[in-house]
XYZ file of N, CA and C in Angstrom:
501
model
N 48.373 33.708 -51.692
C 48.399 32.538 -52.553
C 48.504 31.292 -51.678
N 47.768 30.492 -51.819
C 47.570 28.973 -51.317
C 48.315 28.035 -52.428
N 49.466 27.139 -51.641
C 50.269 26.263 -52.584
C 50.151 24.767 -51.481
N 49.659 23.968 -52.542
C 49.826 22.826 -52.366
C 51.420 22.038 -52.843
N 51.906 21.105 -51.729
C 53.016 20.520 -52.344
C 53.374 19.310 -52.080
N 53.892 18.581 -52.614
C 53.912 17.251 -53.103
C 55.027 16.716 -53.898
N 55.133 15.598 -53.818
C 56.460 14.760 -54.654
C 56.150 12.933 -54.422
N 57.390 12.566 -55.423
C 57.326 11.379 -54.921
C 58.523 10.520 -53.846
N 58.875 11.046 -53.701
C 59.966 10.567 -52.803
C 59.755 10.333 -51.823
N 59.249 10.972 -50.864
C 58.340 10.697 -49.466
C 58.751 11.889 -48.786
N 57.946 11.869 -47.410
C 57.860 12.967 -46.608
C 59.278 13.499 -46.171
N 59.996 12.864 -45.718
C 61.340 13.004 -45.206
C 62.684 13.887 -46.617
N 62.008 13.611 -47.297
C 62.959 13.628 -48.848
C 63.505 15.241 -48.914
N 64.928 15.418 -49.048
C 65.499 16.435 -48.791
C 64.971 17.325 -49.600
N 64.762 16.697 -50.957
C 63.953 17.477 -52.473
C 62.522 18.423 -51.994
N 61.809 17.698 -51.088
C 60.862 18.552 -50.633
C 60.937 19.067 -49.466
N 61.773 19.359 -48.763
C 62.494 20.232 -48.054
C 62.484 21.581 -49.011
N 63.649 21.381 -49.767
C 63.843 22.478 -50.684
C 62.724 23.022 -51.303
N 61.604 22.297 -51.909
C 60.377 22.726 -52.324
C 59.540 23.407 -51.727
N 59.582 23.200 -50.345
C 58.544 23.730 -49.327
C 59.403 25.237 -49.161
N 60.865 25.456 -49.024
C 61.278 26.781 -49.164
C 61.175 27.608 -50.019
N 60.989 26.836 -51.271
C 60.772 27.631 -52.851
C 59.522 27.947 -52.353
N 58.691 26.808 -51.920
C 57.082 27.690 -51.653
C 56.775 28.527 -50.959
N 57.702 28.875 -50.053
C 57.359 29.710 -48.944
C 58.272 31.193 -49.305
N 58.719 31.251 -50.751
C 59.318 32.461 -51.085
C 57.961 33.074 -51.619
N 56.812 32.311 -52.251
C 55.607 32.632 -52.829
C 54.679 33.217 -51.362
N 54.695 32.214 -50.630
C 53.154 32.077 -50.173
C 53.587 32.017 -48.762
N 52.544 32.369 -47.503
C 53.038 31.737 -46.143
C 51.726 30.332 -46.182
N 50.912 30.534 -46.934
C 49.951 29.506 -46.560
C 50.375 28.411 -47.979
N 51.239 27.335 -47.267
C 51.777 26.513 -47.919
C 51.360 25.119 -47.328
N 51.187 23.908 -47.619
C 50.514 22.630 -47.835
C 51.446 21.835 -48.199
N 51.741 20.783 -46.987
C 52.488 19.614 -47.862
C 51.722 17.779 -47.452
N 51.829 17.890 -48.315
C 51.110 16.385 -48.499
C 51.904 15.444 -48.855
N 52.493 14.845 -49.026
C 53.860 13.819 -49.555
C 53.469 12.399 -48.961
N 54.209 11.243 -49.634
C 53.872 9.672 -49.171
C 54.641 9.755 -48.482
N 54.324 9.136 -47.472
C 54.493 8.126 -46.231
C 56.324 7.527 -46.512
N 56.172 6.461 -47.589
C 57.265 6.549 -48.057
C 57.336 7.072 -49.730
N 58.485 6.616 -50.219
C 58.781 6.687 -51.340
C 58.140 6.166 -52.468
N 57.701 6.524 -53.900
C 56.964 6.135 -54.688
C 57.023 6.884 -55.579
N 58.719 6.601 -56.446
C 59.352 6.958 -57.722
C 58.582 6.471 -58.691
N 58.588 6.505 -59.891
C 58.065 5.820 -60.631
C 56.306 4.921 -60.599
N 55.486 5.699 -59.533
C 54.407 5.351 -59.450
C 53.155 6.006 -60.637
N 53.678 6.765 -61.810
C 53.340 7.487 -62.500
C 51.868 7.944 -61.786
N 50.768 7.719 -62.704
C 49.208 8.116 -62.041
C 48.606 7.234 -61.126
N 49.495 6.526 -60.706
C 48.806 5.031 -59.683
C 48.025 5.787 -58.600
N 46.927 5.116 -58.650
C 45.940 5.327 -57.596
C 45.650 3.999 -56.374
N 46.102 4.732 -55.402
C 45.368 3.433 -54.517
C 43.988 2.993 -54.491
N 44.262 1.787 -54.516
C 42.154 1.459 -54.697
C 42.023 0.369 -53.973
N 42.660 -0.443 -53.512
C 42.783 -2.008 -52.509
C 42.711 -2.274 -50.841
N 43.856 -0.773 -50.932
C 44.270 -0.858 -49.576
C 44.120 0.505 -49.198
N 43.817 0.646 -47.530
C 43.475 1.217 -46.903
C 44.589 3.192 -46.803
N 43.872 3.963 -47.112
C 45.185 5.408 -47.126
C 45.266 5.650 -45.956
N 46.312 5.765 -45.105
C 46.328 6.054 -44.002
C 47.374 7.448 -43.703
N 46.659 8.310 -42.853
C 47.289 9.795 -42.825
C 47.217 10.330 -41.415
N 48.686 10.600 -41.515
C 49.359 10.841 -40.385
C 49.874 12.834 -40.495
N 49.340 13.539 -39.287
C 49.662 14.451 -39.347
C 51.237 14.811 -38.832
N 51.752 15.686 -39.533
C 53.313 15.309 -39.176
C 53.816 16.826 -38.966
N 52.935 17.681 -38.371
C 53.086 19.074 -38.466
C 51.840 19.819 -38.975
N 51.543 20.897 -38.225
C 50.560 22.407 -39.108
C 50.904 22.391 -40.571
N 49.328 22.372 -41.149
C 49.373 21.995 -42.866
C 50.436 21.341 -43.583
N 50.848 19.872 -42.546
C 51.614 18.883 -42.978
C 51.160 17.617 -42.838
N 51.139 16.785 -44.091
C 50.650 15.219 -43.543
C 51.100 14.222 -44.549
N 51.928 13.143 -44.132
C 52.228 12.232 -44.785
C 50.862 11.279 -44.999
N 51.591 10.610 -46.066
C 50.211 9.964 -46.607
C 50.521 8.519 -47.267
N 50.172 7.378 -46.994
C 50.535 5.828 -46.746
C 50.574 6.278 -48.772
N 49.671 6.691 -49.413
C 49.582 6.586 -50.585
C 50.855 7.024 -51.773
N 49.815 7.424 -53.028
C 51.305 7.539 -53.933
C 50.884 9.377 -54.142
N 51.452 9.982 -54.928
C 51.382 11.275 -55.097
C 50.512 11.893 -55.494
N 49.211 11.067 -56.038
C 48.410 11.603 -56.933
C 47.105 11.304 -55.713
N 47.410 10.464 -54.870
C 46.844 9.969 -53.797
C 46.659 11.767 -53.041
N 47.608 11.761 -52.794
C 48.126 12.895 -52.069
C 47.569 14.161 -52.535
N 47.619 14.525 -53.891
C 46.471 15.681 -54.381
C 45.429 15.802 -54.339
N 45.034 14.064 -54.512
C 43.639 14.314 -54.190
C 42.962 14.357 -52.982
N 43.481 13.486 -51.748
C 43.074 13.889 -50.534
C 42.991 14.976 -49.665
N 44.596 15.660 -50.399
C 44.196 16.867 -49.671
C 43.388 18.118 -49.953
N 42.948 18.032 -51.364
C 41.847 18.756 -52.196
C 40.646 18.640 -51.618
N 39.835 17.295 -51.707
C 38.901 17.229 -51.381
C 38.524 16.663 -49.676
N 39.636 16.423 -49.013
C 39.307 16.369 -47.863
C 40.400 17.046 -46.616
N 41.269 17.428 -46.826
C 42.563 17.722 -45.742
C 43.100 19.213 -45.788
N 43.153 19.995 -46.921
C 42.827 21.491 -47.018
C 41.974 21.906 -46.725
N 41.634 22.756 -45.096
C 40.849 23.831 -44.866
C 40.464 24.961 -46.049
N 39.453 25.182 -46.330
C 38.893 26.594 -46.701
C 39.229 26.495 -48.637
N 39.402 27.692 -49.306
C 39.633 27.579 -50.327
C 40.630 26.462 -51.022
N 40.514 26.002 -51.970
C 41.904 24.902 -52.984
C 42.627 25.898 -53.177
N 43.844 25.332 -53.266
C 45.223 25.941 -53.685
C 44.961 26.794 -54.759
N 45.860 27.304 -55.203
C 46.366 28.487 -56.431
C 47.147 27.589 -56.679
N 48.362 26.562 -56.527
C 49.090 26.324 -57.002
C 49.365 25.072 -56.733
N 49.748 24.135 -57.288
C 50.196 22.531 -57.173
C 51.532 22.735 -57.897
N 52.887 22.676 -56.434
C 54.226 22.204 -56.803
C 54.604 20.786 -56.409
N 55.171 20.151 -57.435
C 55.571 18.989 -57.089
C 56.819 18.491 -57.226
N 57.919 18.395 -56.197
C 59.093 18.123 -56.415
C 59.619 18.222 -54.916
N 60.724 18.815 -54.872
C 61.988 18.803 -55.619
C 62.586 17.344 -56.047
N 62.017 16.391 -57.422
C 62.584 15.434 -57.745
C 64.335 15.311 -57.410
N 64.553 13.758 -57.029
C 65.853 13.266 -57.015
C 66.274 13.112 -58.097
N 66.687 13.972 -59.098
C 67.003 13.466 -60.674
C 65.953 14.000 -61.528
N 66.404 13.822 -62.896
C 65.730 14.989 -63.438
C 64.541 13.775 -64.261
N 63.758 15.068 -64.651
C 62.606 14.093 -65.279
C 62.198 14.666 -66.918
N 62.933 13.914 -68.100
C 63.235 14.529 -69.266
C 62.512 13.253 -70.174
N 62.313 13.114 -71.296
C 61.895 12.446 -72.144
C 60.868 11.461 -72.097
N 61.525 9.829 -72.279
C 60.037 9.188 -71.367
C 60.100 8.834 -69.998
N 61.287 9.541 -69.293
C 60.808 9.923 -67.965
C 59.708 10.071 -67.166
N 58.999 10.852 -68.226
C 58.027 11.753 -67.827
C 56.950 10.927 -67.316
N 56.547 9.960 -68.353
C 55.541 8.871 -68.305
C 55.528 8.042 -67.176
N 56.565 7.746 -66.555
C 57.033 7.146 -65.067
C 56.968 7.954 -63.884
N 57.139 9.261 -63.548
C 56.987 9.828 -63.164
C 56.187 10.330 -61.805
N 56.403 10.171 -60.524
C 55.111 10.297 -59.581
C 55.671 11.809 -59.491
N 56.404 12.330 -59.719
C 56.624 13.744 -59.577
C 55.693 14.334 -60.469
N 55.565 14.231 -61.630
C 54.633 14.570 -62.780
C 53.304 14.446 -62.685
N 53.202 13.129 -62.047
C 52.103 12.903 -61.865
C 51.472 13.413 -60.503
N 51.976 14.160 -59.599
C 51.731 14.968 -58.733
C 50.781 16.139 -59.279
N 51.604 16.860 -60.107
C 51.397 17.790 -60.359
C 50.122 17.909 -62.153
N 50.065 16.796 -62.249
C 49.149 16.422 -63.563
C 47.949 16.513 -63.160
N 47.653 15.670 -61.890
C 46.873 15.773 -60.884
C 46.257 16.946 -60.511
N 47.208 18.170 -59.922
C 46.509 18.826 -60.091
C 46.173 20.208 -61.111
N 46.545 19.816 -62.308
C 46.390 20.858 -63.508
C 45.041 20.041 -64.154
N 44.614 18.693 -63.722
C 43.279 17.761 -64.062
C 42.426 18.598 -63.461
N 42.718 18.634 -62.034
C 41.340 19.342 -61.161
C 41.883 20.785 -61.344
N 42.243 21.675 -62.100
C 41.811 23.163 -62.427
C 42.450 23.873 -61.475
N 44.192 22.894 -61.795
C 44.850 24.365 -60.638
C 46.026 23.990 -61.099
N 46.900 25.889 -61.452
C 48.085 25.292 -62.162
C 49.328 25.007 -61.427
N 49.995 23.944 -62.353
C 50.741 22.796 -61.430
C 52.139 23.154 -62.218
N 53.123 22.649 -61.180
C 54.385 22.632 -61.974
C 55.221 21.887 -61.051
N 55.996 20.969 -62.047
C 56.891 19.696 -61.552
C 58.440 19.919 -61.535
N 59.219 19.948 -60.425
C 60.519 21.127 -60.532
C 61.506 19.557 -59.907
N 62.467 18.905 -60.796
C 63.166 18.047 -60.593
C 64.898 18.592 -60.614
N 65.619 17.732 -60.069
C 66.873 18.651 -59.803
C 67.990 17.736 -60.470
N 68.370 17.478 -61.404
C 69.322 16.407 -62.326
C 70.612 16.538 -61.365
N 71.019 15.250 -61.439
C 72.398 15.257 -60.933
C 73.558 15.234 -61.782
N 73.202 15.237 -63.187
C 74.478 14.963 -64.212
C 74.129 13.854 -64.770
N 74.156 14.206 -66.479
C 73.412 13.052 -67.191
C 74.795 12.194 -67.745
N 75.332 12.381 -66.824
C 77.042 11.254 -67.513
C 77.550 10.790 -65.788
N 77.101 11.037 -65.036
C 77.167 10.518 -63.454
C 75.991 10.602 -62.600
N 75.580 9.284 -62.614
C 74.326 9.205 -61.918
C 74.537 9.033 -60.657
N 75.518 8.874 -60.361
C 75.758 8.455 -58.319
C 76.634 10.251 -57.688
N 76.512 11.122 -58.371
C 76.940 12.302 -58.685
C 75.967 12.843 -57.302
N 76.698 14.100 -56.583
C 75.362 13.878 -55.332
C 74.865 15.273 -56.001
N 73.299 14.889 -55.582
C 72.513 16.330 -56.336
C 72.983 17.385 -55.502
N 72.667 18.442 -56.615
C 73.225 19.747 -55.892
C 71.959 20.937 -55.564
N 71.522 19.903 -54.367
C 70.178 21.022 -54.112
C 70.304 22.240 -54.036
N 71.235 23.187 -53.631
C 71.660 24.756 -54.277
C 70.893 24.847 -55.068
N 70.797 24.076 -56.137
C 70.634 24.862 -57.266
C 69.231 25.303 -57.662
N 68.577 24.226 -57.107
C 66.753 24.301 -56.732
C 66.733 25.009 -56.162
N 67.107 25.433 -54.829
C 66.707 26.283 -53.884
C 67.113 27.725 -54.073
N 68.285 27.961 -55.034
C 68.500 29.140 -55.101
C 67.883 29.736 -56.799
N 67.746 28.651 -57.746
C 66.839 29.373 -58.880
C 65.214 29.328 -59.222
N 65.204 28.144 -57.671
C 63.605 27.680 -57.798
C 62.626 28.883 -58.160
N 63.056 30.001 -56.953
C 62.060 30.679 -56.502
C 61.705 31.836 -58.127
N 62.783 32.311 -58.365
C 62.781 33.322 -59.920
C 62.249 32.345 -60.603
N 62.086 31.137 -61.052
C 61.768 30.470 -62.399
C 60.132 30.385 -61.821
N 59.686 29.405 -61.160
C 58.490 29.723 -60.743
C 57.666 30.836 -60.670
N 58.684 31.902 -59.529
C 57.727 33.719 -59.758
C 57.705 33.678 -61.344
N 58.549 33.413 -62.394
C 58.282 34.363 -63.740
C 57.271 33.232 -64.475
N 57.088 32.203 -64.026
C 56.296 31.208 -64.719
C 55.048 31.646 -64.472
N 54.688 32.085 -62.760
C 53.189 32.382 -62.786
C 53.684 33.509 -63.072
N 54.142 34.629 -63.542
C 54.010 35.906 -64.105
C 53.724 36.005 -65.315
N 54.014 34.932 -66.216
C 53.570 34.841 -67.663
C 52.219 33.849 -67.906
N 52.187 33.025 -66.647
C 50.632 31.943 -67.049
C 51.042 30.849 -67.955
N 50.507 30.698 -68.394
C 50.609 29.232 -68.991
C 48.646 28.320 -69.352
N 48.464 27.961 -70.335
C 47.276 27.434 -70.444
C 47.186 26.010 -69.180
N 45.505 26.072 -69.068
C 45.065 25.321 -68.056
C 45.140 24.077 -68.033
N 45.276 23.616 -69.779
C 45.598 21.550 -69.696
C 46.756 21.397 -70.057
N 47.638 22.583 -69.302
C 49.554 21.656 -69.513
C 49.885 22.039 -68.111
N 50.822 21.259 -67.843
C 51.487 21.101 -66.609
C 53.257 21.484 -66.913
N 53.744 22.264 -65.704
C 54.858 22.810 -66.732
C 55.808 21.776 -65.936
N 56.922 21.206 -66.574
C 57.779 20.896 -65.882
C 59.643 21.215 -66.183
N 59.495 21.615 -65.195
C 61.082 22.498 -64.986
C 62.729 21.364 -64.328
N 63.113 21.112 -64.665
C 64.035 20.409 -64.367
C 65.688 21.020 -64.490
């Protein structure tokens, strides 16, 4: 299995740390693409003005000046060797992404991205406590239920124009 991965937080972001381990409980041929910096709330923003600039930052690793959706698509159609992914994960969000969250979203929109181009996606955010927001996330908890919720998600499928998102 080929997994593409992605978020909005940026390359450095502990959240996709944890994501890239959830991916690598799936797959060894894993993909990370992430911005350059940070770009919360960039929902489907596309760069179109200014120049994308991509920096390799490791074997099937590359930050990317852009926003997340930037990031799916470059590495789809130009920065993934050989077959497209099986899978578009996008996270491990800083905080969870619930209601009209969603709509703001570059985590979502990571992964919207790629359930658009015909590959199923899922957006895995990690809440810190909806009554303490300065509460420090407890990445444990991603990293240790990521991997079962995902395996049983692609074990059951899911239709091709929803994007699942797990928080």
């Amino acid at each position: 299995m080929r997994i593409l991965c992605t978020n909005d937080d940026g390359i450095h972001a502990t959240g996709l740390a944890v994501l890239e381990k959830i991916a690598r409980t799936l797959s060894d041929d894993v993909w990370v693409l992430a911005p350059e910096v940070e770009h919360s709330g960039a929902s489907r923003a596309l760069t179109l003005t200014d120049p994308i600039r991509v920096r390799q930052a490791g074997p099937k690793r590359f930050a990317i000046s852009g926003t997340p959706t930037d990031c799916v698509l470059l590495g789809l159609e130009h920065l993934i060797d050989g077959p497209k992914p099986d899978l578009v994960l996008s996270g491990v969000n800083r905080g969870q992404n619930i209601a009209e969250d969603v709509t703001f979203s570059g985590t979502i929109a990571g992964a919207m991205q790629g359930m658009q181009l015909g590959i199923p996606a899922i957006a895995l955010s990690q809440t810190r406590g909806l009554r303490d927001s300065e509460a420090p996330i407890p990445w444990e908890t991603a990293e240790t239920y990521g991997p079962g919720i995902v395996g049983t998600l692609l074990k059951h499928g899911w239709p091709k124009d929803v994007l699942m998102n797990v928080n």
